[in-house]
GROMACS .gro file of C-alpha atoms in nm:
model
  466
    1MET     CA    1   0.656   6.348   0.119
    2LYS     CA    2   0.530   6.240   0.395
    3ARG     CA    3   0.470   6.638   0.507
    4ARG     CA    4   0.295   6.678   0.229
    5ALA     CA    5   0.092   6.366   0.264
    6GLY     CA    6  -0.003   6.462   0.545
    7GLU     CA    7  -0.135   6.764   0.448
    8ARG     CA    8  -0.355   6.681   0.159
    9GLU     CA    9  -0.515   6.417   0.371
   10LYS     CA   10  -0.596   6.740   0.622
   11GLU     CA   11  -0.725   6.958   0.360
   12ARG     CA   12  -0.941   6.635   0.262
   13LYS     CA   13  -1.056   6.599   0.590
   14LYS     CA   14  -1.127   6.998   0.577
   15LYS     CA   15  -1.303   7.053   0.301
   16LYS     CA   16  -1.484   6.721   0.368
   17LEU     CA   17  -1.589   6.814   0.685
   18LEU     CA   18  -1.736   7.195   0.561
   19GLU     CA   19  -1.927   6.988   0.316
   20GLU     CA   20  -2.139   6.784   0.578
   21LEU     CA   21  -2.150   7.120   0.779
   22GLY     CA   22  -2.311   7.298   0.474
   23GLU     CA   23  -2.470   7.601   0.611
   24ASN     CA   24  -2.464   7.511   0.980
   25ARG     CA   25  -2.171   7.537   1.249
   26LEU     CA   26  -2.030   7.297   1.503
   27PRO     CA   27  -2.175   7.354   1.873
   28TYR     CA   28  -1.944   7.471   2.139
   29VAL     CA   29  -1.952   7.544   2.575
   30THR     CA   30  -1.826   7.827   2.710
   31PRO     CA   31  -1.719   7.901   3.108
   32ALA     CA   32  -2.061   8.006   3.106
   33ASP     CA   33  -2.242   7.625   2.976
   34ALA     CA   34  -2.306   7.375   3.241
   35ASP     CA   35  -2.048   7.134   3.144
   36PHE     CA   36  -1.789   7.340   3.042
   37HIS     CA   37  -1.543   7.251   3.309
   38GLN     CA   38  -1.610   6.899   3.280
   39LEU     CA   39  -1.559   6.870   2.890
   40TRP     CA   40  -1.194   7.085   3.011
   41LYS     CA   41  -1.043   6.843   3.259
   42THR     CA   42  -1.143   6.531   3.124
   43LYS     CA   43  -1.089   6.700   2.695
   44TYR     CA   44  -0.881   6.977   2.759
   45SER     CA   45  -0.662   6.946   3.111
   46LYS     CA   46  -0.323   7.075   2.915
   47LEU     CA   47  -0.453   7.332   2.848
   48ILE     CA   48  -0.404   7.564   3.150
   49PHE     CA   49  -0.497   7.932   3.259
   50GLY     CA   50  -0.332   8.089   3.525
   51LYS     CA   51  -0.491   8.369   3.707
   52SER     CA   52  -0.348   8.692   3.655
   53ASP     CA   53  -0.273   8.804   3.955
   54THR     CA   54  -0.055   8.497   4.107
   55VAL     CA   55   0.168   8.669   3.860
   56PRO     CA   56   0.466   8.948   4.073
   57GLU     CA   57   0.292   9.336   3.986
   58GLU     CA   58   0.621   9.462   3.960
   59LEU     CA   59   0.632   9.154   3.612
   60HIS     CA   60   0.319   9.248   3.508
   61GLN     CA   61   0.460   9.671   3.494
   62MET     CA   62   0.747   9.594   3.343
   63VAL     CA   63   0.652   9.377   3.102
   64GLN     CA   64   0.333   9.571   2.969
   65GLU     CA   65   0.548   9.857   2.937
   66GLY     CA   66   0.785   9.662   2.741
   67PHE     CA   67   0.554   9.613   2.507
   68LEU     CA   68   0.433   9.981   2.491
   69THR     CA   69   0.826  10.082   2.403
   70LEU     CA   70   0.852   9.811   2.118
   71ARG     CA   71   0.519   9.956   1.937
   72LYS     CA   72   0.649  10.274   1.976
   73HIS     CA   73   0.910  10.259   1.859
   74ASP     CA   74   0.795  10.030   1.528
   75CYS     CA   75   0.902   9.729   1.631
   76PHE     CA   76   0.631   9.524   1.577
   77PHE     CA   77   0.586   9.417   1.162
   78GLN     CA   78   0.367   9.253   0.965
   79ASP     CA   79   0.513   8.937   0.786
   80LEU     CA   80   0.510   8.782   0.427
   81VAL     CA   81   0.424   8.429   0.464
   82ARG     CA   82   0.390   8.109   0.154
   83ILE     CA   83   0.133   7.922   0.128
   84LYS     CA   84   0.032   7.613  -0.121
   85GLY     CA   85   0.280   7.881  -0.326
   86LYS     CA   86   0.105   8.222  -0.232
   87ASP     CA   87   0.229   8.494  -0.094
   88PHE     CA   88   0.025   8.585   0.170
   89VAL     CA   89   0.123   8.997   0.505
   90THR     CA   90  -0.006   8.851   0.798
   91PRO     CA   91  -0.234   9.093   0.999
   92VAL     CA   92  -0.066   9.029   1.249
   93SER     CA   93   0.222   9.267   1.371
   94ARG     CA   94   0.480   9.024   1.544
   95ILE     CA   95   0.889   9.066   1.662
   96LEU     CA   96   1.064   8.771   1.805
   97ILE     CA   97   1.324   8.793   2.138
   98GLY     CA   98   1.500   8.557   2.228
   99ASN     CA   99   1.827   8.410   2.303
  100PRO     CA  100   2.124   8.485   2.049
  101GLY     CA  101   2.123   8.363   1.685
  102CYS     CA  102   1.804   8.150   1.750
  103THR     CA  103   1.579   8.180   1.448
  104TYR     CA  104   1.197   8.082   1.449
  105LYS     CA  105   1.062   7.945   1.136
  106TYR     CA  106   0.645   7.879   1.012
  107LEU     CA  107   0.476   7.837   0.656
  108ASN     CA  108   0.858   7.926   0.529
  109THR     CA  109   0.926   8.250   0.634
  110ARG     CA  110   1.277   8.248   0.933
  111LEU     CA  111   1.250   8.515   1.174
  112PHE     CA  112   1.579   8.601   1.334
  113THR     CA  113   1.583   8.683   1.689
  114VAL     CA  114   1.665   9.027   1.805
  115PRO     CA  115   1.881   8.854   2.107
  116TRP     CA  116   1.774   8.957   2.543
  117PRO     CA  117   1.974   9.050   2.731
  118THR     CA  118   2.243   8.690   2.761
  119GLU     CA  119   2.599   8.678   2.952
  120GLY     CA  120   2.860   8.648   2.733
  121TYR     CA  121   2.717   8.825   2.469
  122ASP     CA  122   2.815   9.201   2.390
  123ILE     CA  123   2.442   9.286   2.230
  124ASN     CA  124   2.440   9.663   2.057
  125TYR     CA  125   2.038   9.774   2.073
  126CYS     CA  126   1.936  10.145   1.930
  127SER     CA  127   1.850  10.313   2.338
  128PRO     CA  128   1.876  10.159   2.648
  129GLN     CA  129   1.414  10.125   2.645
  130ILE     CA  130   1.429   9.875   2.404
  131GLN     CA  131   1.764   9.714   2.642
  132ASP     CA  132   1.488   9.721   2.940
  133ALA     CA  133   1.215   9.594   2.720
  134CYS     CA  134   1.440   9.270   2.635
  135LYS     CA  135   1.528   9.258   3.002
  136ALA     CA  136   1.210   9.285   3.117
  137LEU     CA  137   1.070   8.975   2.829
  138ILE     CA  138   1.312   8.745   3.008
  139ARG     CA  139   1.191   8.806   3.367
  140LEU     CA  140   0.881   8.689   3.203
  141ASN     CA  141   1.037   8.325   3.047
  142ASP     CA  142   1.233   8.311   3.339
  143TYR     CA  143   0.941   8.278   3.531
  144LEU     CA  144   0.672   8.135   3.251
  145HIS     CA  145   0.938   7.848   3.297
  146ILE     CA  146   0.983   7.797   3.623
  147GLU     CA  147   0.537   7.808   3.668
  148ALA     CA  148   0.573   7.510   3.334
  149VAL     CA  149   0.811   7.306   3.550
  150LYS     CA  150   0.476   7.329   3.831
  151ALA     CA  151   0.215   7.306   3.647
  152LEU     CA  152   0.370   7.002   3.469
  153GLN     CA  153   0.432   6.833   3.792
  154GLY     CA  154   0.169   6.892   3.895
  155GLN     CA  155  -0.050   6.706   3.671
  156ASN     CA  156   0.166   6.424   3.684
  157SER     CA  157   0.141   6.409   4.060
  158PHE     CA  158  -0.267   6.437   4.007
  159GLU     CA  159  -0.246   6.197   3.724
  160THR     CA  160  -0.027   5.927   3.927
  161LYS     CA  161  -0.275   5.964   4.250
  162GLU     CA  162  -0.526   5.926   4.037
  163THR     CA  163  -0.448   5.638   3.873
  164LYS     CA  164  -0.366   5.509   4.221
  165ASP     CA  165  -0.604   5.603   4.400
  166THR     CA  166  -0.912   5.353   4.446
  167THR     CA  167  -1.188   5.607   4.571
  168VAL     CA  168  -1.392   5.814   4.373
  169ILE     CA  169  -1.231   6.208   4.425
  170ASP     CA  170  -1.407   6.550   4.362
  171ARG     CA  171  -1.124   6.612   4.065
  172GLU     CA  172  -1.247   6.873   3.961
  173GLN     CA  173  -1.135   7.026   4.353
  174ASN     CA  174  -0.814   6.885   4.257
  175PHE     CA  175  -0.755   7.031   3.933
  176ALA     CA  176  -0.834   7.367   3.972
  177THR     CA  177  -0.637   7.334   4.334
  178SER     CA  178  -0.297   7.230   4.119
  179LEU     CA  179  -0.394   7.510   3.865
  180THR     CA  180  -0.420   7.778   4.145
  181GLU     CA  181  -0.198   7.711   4.436
  182LYS     CA  182   0.116   7.898   4.271
  183GLY     CA  183   0.410   7.697   4.381
  184SER     CA  184   0.204   7.439   4.532
  185VAL     CA  185   0.420   7.177   4.427
  186SER     CA  186   0.840   7.157   4.397
  187LYS     CA  187   1.044   6.910   4.277
  188ASP     CA  188   1.122   6.795   4.642
  189GLN     CA  189   0.825   6.750   4.725
  190SER     CA  190   0.699   6.578   4.418
  191SER     CA  191   1.054   6.417   4.339
  192CYS     CA  192   0.770   6.049   4.505
  193CYS     CA  193   0.572   6.048   4.156
  194VAL     CA  194   0.847   6.247   3.950
  195PRO     CA  195   1.170   6.112   3.855
  196GLU     CA  196   1.491   6.267   3.846
  197ASP     CA  197   1.518   6.154   3.480
  198ASP     CA  198   1.113   6.206   3.388
  199TYR     CA  199   1.187   6.642   3.615
  200ILE     CA  200   1.538   6.668   3.369
  201SER     CA  201   1.288   6.626   3.015
  202LEU     CA  202   1.051   6.862   3.217
  203LYS     CA  203   1.328   7.142   3.237
  204ASN     CA  204   1.384   7.071   2.888
  205ARG     CA  205   1.033   7.050   2.768
  206THR     CA  206   0.968   7.414   2.907
  207SER     CA  207   1.267   7.629   2.834
  208TYR     CA  208   1.179   7.848   2.631
  209ASN     CA  209   1.435   7.959   2.404
  210LEU     CA  210   1.255   8.261   2.244
  211THR     CA  211   0.947   8.448   2.273
  212LEU     CA  212   0.752   8.562   1.937
  213LEU     CA  213   0.519   8.816   2.069
  214ASN     CA  214   0.197   8.949   1.850
  215TYR     CA  215  -0.019   9.313   1.824
  216MET     CA  216  -0.303   9.320   1.726
  217ASP     CA  217  -0.565   9.596   1.675
  218PRO     CA  218  -0.892   9.430   1.496
  219LEU     CA  219  -1.040   9.740   1.337
  220GLN     CA  220  -0.677   9.867   1.122
  221MET     CA  221  -0.674   9.437   0.997
  222LEU     CA  222  -0.873   9.439   0.739
  223TYR     CA  223  -1.095   9.092   0.549
  224LEU     CA  224  -0.999   8.895   0.809
  225LYS     CA  225  -1.158   8.536   0.773
  226GLN     CA  226  -1.457   8.418   1.001
  227GLU     CA  227  -1.415   8.142   1.155
  228PRO     CA  228  -1.550   7.872   1.023
  229TYR     CA  229  -1.648   7.563   1.201
  230PHE     CA  230  -1.838   7.768   1.478
  231GLY     CA  231  -1.918   8.060   1.307
  232MET     CA  232  -1.728   8.244   1.605
  233GLY     CA  233  -1.672   8.537   1.404
  234SER     CA  234  -1.389   8.713   1.222
  235MET     CA  235  -0.997   8.506   1.351
  236ALA     CA  236  -0.684   8.722   1.339
  237VAL     CA  237  -0.507   8.370   1.295
  238SER     CA  238  -0.664   8.070   1.176
  239TRP     CA  239  -0.685   7.716   1.279
  240HIS     CA  240  -0.282   7.590   1.328
  241HIS     CA  241  -0.023   7.380   1.550
  242ASP     CA  242   0.246   7.552   1.560
  243GLU     CA  243   0.528   7.544   1.384
  244ASN     CA  244   0.943   7.437   1.447
  245LEU     CA  245   0.865   7.297   1.809
  246VAL     CA  246   1.115   7.051   2.008
  247GLU     CA  247   0.833   6.759   2.012
  248ARG     CA  248   0.576   6.743   2.351
  249SER     CA  249   0.683   7.053   2.414
  250THR     CA  250   0.478   7.341   2.603
  251VAL     CA  251   0.427   7.694   2.448
  252ALA     CA  252   0.368   7.947   2.733
  253VAL     CA  253   0.141   8.228   2.609
  254TYR     CA  254   0.096   8.535   2.825
  255SER     CA  255  -0.156   8.469   3.002
  256TYR     CA  256  -0.228   8.097   2.975
  257SER     CA  257  -0.020   7.748   2.809
  258CYS     CA  258  -0.052   7.452   2.612
  259GLU     CA  259   0.154   7.139   2.783
  260ASP     CA  260   0.285   6.844   2.705
  261ASP     CA  261   0.174   6.775   2.340
  262LEU     CA  262  -0.159   6.967   2.365
  263ASN     CA  263  -0.046   7.153   2.002
  264MET     CA  264   0.086   6.802   1.857
  265THR     CA  265  -0.321   6.667   1.901
  266HIS     CA  266  -0.491   6.972   1.892
  267GLN     CA  267  -0.521   7.310   1.682
  268HIS     CA  268  -0.636   7.620   1.775
  269CYS     CA  269  -0.685   8.016   1.639
  270VAL     CA  270  -0.687   8.325   1.737
  271LEU     CA  271  -1.006   8.529   1.706
  272ALA     CA  272  -0.911   8.923   1.679
  273GLY     CA  273  -1.172   9.050   1.896
  274PHE     CA  274  -1.259   9.411   1.931
  275SER     CA  275  -0.986   9.548   2.120
  276PRO     CA  276  -0.601   9.598   2.041
  277ARG     CA  277  -0.395   9.400   2.251
  278PHE     CA  278  -0.022   9.268   2.295
  279SER     CA  279   0.052   8.852   2.297
  280SER     CA  280   0.363   8.755   2.444
  281THR     CA  281   0.412   8.342   2.325
  282HIS     CA  282   0.700   8.187   2.498
  283ARG     CA  283   0.842   7.793   2.296
  284VAL     CA  284   1.102   7.564   2.264
  285ALA     CA  285   1.216   7.633   1.872
  286ASP     CA  286   1.386   7.313   1.746
  287CYS     CA  287   1.724   7.446   1.666
  288SER     CA  288   1.847   7.168   1.575
  289ARG     CA  289   1.944   7.343   1.193
  290GLY     CA  290   1.807   7.709   1.323
  291THR     CA  291   2.103   7.876   1.536
  292LEU     CA  292   2.436   8.075   1.395
  293GLU     CA  293   2.655   7.777   1.560
  294TYR     CA  294   2.524   7.503   1.303
  295ILE     CA  295   2.474   7.698   1.003
  296PHE     CA  296   2.893   7.819   1.074
  297GLY     CA  297   2.922   7.434   1.135
  298GLN     CA  298   2.820   7.303   0.818
  299CYS     CA  299   2.965   7.586   0.646
  300GLU     CA  300   3.326   7.505   0.800
  301LEU     CA  301   3.233   7.143   0.653
  302ALA     CA  302   3.219   7.252   0.393
  303LEU     CA  303   3.488   7.472   0.306
  304GLN     CA  304   3.736   7.152   0.443
  305ASN     CA  305   3.670   7.080   0.070
  306LEU     CA  306   3.860   7.386  -0.054
  307GLN     CA  307   4.216   7.483   0.033
  308THR     CA  308   4.475   7.699  -0.110
  309ASP     CA  309   4.784   7.642  -0.276
  310SER     CA  310   5.094   7.791  -0.066
  311ASP     CA  311   5.277   7.931  -0.402
  312SER     CA  312   5.007   8.067  -0.646
  313LYS     CA  313   4.737   8.137  -0.379
  314ALA     CA  314   4.516   7.967  -0.701
  315LEU     CA  315   4.219   7.775  -0.514
  316SER     CA  316   4.081   7.379  -0.552
  317LEU     CA  317   3.923   7.141  -0.448
  318LYS     CA  318   4.066   6.844  -0.240
  319SER     CA  319   3.791   6.597  -0.359
  320LEU     CA  320   3.553   6.507  -0.626
  321GLU     CA  321   3.390   6.186  -0.404
  322THR     CA  322   3.034   6.164  -0.546
  323ALA     CA  323   2.980   6.240  -0.135
  324VAL     CA  324   3.176   6.493  -0.029
  325VAL     CA  325   3.027   6.756  -0.349
  326LYS     CA  326   2.652   6.663  -0.238
  327GLN     CA  327   2.734   6.736   0.080
  328VAL     CA  328   2.895   7.064  -0.041
  329GLU     CA  329   2.641   7.202  -0.258
  330GLU     CA  330   2.370   7.109  -0.051
  331ILE     CA  331   2.472   7.350   0.262
  332HIS     CA  332   2.530   7.608  -0.042
  333ASN     CA  333   2.181   7.539  -0.092
  334GLU     CA  334   2.116   7.569   0.339
  335VAL     CA  335   2.336   7.883   0.352
  336GLU     CA  336   2.141   8.094   0.055
  337PHE     CA  337   1.771   8.001   0.094
  338GLU     CA  338   1.753   7.945   0.442
  339TRP     CA  339   1.941   8.227   0.574
  340LEU     CA  340   2.105   8.501   0.321
  341ARG     CA  341   1.730   8.560   0.166
  342GLN     CA  342   1.522   8.454   0.406
  343PHE     CA  343   1.734   8.738   0.637
  344TRP     CA  344   1.759   8.973   0.340
  345PHE     CA  345   1.428   8.939   0.244
  346GLN     CA  346   1.295   9.150   0.554
  347GLY     CA  347   1.489   9.440   0.460
  348LYS     CA  348   1.545   9.697   0.787
  349ARG     CA  349   1.330   9.530   1.066
  350TYR     CA  350   1.646   9.424   1.274
  351LEU     CA  351   1.780   9.770   1.259
  352LYS     CA  352   1.528   9.934   1.457
  353CYS     CA  353   1.610   9.740   1.749
  354SER     CA  354   1.947   9.564   1.762
  355ASP     CA  355   2.288   9.606   1.447
  356TRP     CA  356   2.351   9.230   1.617
  357TRP     CA  357   2.283   9.037   1.340
  358LEU     CA  358   2.529   9.187   1.120
  359LYS     CA  359   2.803   9.040   1.176
  360PRO     CA  360   2.742   8.656   1.129
  361MET     CA  361   2.577   8.797   0.845
  362ALA     CA  362   2.870   8.932   0.630
  363LYS     CA  363   3.035   8.642   0.762
  364LEU     CA  364   2.807   8.386   0.588
  365GLU     CA  365   2.785   8.576   0.272
  366GLU     CA  366   3.181   8.526   0.249
  367PHE     CA  367   3.134   8.175   0.307
  368TRP     CA  368   2.839   8.126   0.065
  369ARG     CA  369   3.049   8.358  -0.169
  370LYS     CA  370   3.342   8.057  -0.128
  371MET     CA  371   3.172   7.736  -0.224
  372GLU     CA  372   2.996   7.955  -0.547
  373ILE     CA  373   3.411   7.911  -0.626
  374MET     CA  374   3.354   7.621  -0.546
  375THR     CA  375   3.063   7.494  -0.720
  376SER     CA  376   3.312   7.684  -1.008
  377LEU     CA  377   3.570   7.452  -0.987
  378VAL     CA  378   3.397   7.129  -0.971
  379LEU     CA  379   3.256   7.209  -1.326
  380SER     CA  380   3.593   7.298  -1.463
  381GLU     CA  381   3.717   6.997  -1.331
  382VAL     CA  382   3.484   6.727  -1.449
  383GLY     CA  383   3.447   6.881  -1.749
  384LYS     CA  384   3.895   6.809  -1.818
  385GLU     CA  385   3.920   6.485  -2.033
  386GLU     CA  386   4.185   6.330  -1.770
  387GLN     CA  387   3.865   6.219  -1.577
  388VAL     CA  388   3.810   5.861  -1.546
  389GLU     CA  389   3.460   5.864  -1.717
  390GLU     CA  390   3.240   5.642  -1.509
  391GLN     CA  391   3.347   5.882  -1.165
  392ARG     CA  392   3.274   6.150  -1.378
  393ASN     CA  393   2.927   6.090  -1.428
  394GLU     CA  394   2.862   5.998  -1.168
  395THR     CA  395   3.012   6.286  -1.039
  396ILE     CA  396   2.767   6.545  -1.257
  397SER     CA  397   2.495   6.292  -1.198
  398CYS     CA  398   2.415   6.434  -0.845
  399PHE     CA  399   2.571   6.721  -0.918
  400LEU     CA  400   2.324   6.823  -1.103
  401LEU     CA  401   2.025   6.728  -0.860
  402VAL     CA  402   2.127   7.019  -0.596
  403LEU     CA  403   2.207   7.198  -0.918
  404THR     CA  404   1.863   7.156  -1.016
  405GLU     CA  405   1.668   7.203  -0.680
  406ARG     CA  406   1.909   7.562  -0.664
  407GLN     CA  407   1.773   7.695  -0.941
  408ARG     CA  408   1.390   7.575  -0.896
  409LEU     CA  409   1.445   7.758  -0.581
  410ARG     CA  410   1.615   8.093  -0.743
  411LYS     CA  411   1.385   8.078  -0.972
  412GLU     CA  412   1.149   8.073  -0.720
  413TRP     CA  413   1.249   8.329  -0.533
  414THR     CA  414   1.258   8.529  -0.833
  415ALA     CA  415   0.829   8.485  -0.855
  416ARG     CA  416   0.854   8.603  -0.511
  417LEU     CA  417   0.996   8.940  -0.602
  418SER     CA  418   0.741   8.982  -0.967
  419MET     CA  419   0.581   9.340  -0.839
  420GLY     CA  420   0.325   9.302  -1.134
  421ASP     CA  421   0.185   8.955  -0.992
  422HIS     CA  422   0.293   9.016  -0.595
  423TYR     CA  423   0.080   9.239  -0.490
  424SER     CA  424   0.079   9.159  -0.158
  425LEU     CA  425   0.485   9.131  -0.214
  426PHE     CA  426   0.389   9.565  -0.347
  427ILE     CA  427   0.230   9.675  -0.010
  428TRP     CA  428   0.486   9.443   0.214
  429CYS     CA  429   0.744   9.643   0.099
  430LEU     CA  430   0.591   9.951   0.156
  431ALA     CA  431   0.591   9.846   0.535
  432GLN     CA  432   0.944   9.787   0.508
  433TYR     CA  433   1.146  10.065   0.359
  434GLN     CA  434   1.022  10.444   0.260
  435ASP     CA  435   1.006  10.400  -0.098
  436CYS     CA  436   0.931  10.013  -0.248
  437GLU     CA  437   1.253  10.100  -0.521
  438GLN     CA  438   1.465  10.105  -0.180
  439CYS     CA  439   1.433   9.736  -0.129
  440PRO     CA  440   1.738   9.557  -0.258
  441LEU     CA  441   1.530   9.282  -0.332
  442ILE     CA  442   1.469   9.510  -0.597
  443GLN     CA  443   1.733   9.649  -0.713
  444MET     CA  444   1.935   9.570  -1.026
  445PRO     CA  445   2.198   9.512  -1.107
  446VAL     CA  446   2.480   9.364  -0.838
  447ARG     CA  447   2.700   9.563  -0.745
  448SER     CA  448   2.794   9.358  -0.399
  449GLY     CA  449   2.905   9.016  -0.233
  450ARG     CA  450   2.494   9.119  -0.009
  451GLU     CA  451   2.329   9.216  -0.353
  452LEU     CA  452   2.414   8.883  -0.554
  453ALA     CA  453   2.301   8.772  -0.212
  454ARG     CA  454   2.021   8.868  -0.250
  455ARG     CA  455   1.966   8.819  -0.636
  456PRO     CA  456   1.750   8.545  -0.742
  457GLU     CA  457   1.988   8.476  -1.053
  458THR     CA  458   2.348   8.402  -0.994
  459ARG     CA  459   2.663   8.424  -1.267
  460MET     CA  460   2.841   8.072  -1.184
  461PRO     CA  461   2.729   7.838  -1.568
  462SER     CA  462   2.479   7.622  -1.507
  463LEU     CA  463   2.468   7.255  -1.609
  464LEU     CA  464   2.185   7.360  -1.662
  465ASP     CA  465   2.210   7.481  -1.996
  466ARG     CA  466   2.466   7.187  -2.175
   0.00000   0.00000   0.00000
């Protein structure tokens, strides 16, 4: 509720600003302007640009070859995102690469990482070239992590020194030096200004667990929005804050970074430009609810309430306590709408790089089917006359709220899959499958557990029909 109120307030302010501007546009400065650097160091000091020649040439070559390899193997995809209840296909094509089992959610779409090589994980890539591309990106990730820690340490040391220094100094010179002198501040050198706890915090806020790669070709991107405030031309990505990140974490983009809380306090957009280009945006994604480890743990918690009779093998619930039933059904919803539908909705895209996600998703489907049984068992139990009326009514009231939400979300997904009403989805399906009819989300009827997970409706009875 708070988030929606905040979004409405932002929209109100945006509308008011645009009305005040009318046909006019806000002024802006470029490096050619005399006051550019002064404005940068006073208002945008946490936006750091590193010179390309400070990056090892070997790493440059590996990463650029990796970009081209992924492009050659058609591994970049446009996403179908949902904004204010409407579906849109992103102009920019993307692929998420990162720690195995991690996901990243933006604009109501959950992306699943193509895992980069990680010790302890058996990852089967579709080709040695794709494996090399993922290796290059984790190398880049490690490099950017180290550089970000150095930059933050240098910034903290500089700010501390400036605070204590009573003489007038040329801050611009010091600022430029802190940015361009590679490795100028190490942990040992900055220990007097950066306590151990702060150093650990810096490492955590720069420990990138994934990168969202982007590819754009402005000549192939039709119907781009115009930048509305400054008149800077077509935008590939509108003004926004990056979502789903650890608070105050750094975003490192090959080749610049947003340090500390800059992403929280400032929005940014991506201008389309004129030539095709790649970027790699390294993030500390908030994975508190976005990893396989987390969702498997949730499933195991829910299934603790399911028991099997040793003789008859019949299934039953251990408890009908309201809190237990509510928790199980909320996890049920989470598995279906945040994981299964999100994964299969994106078609066969991940198989172009690796089949790593297929086994864990099959396991998740198995958990989901058991939770469907648990829902039916609750319905059966609350209908029995021997149930205490007060307890039954309490359970039904709680249960009804969760099922109402489930029905609403299933209807929403049904609407998203309505080909006649959503031209964006039609175009998107064609991009994911050679023939739109091959899309498993469109196919009916249900024939398997996987298709059941995709289906917008369910065969279970509903309290809403009573």
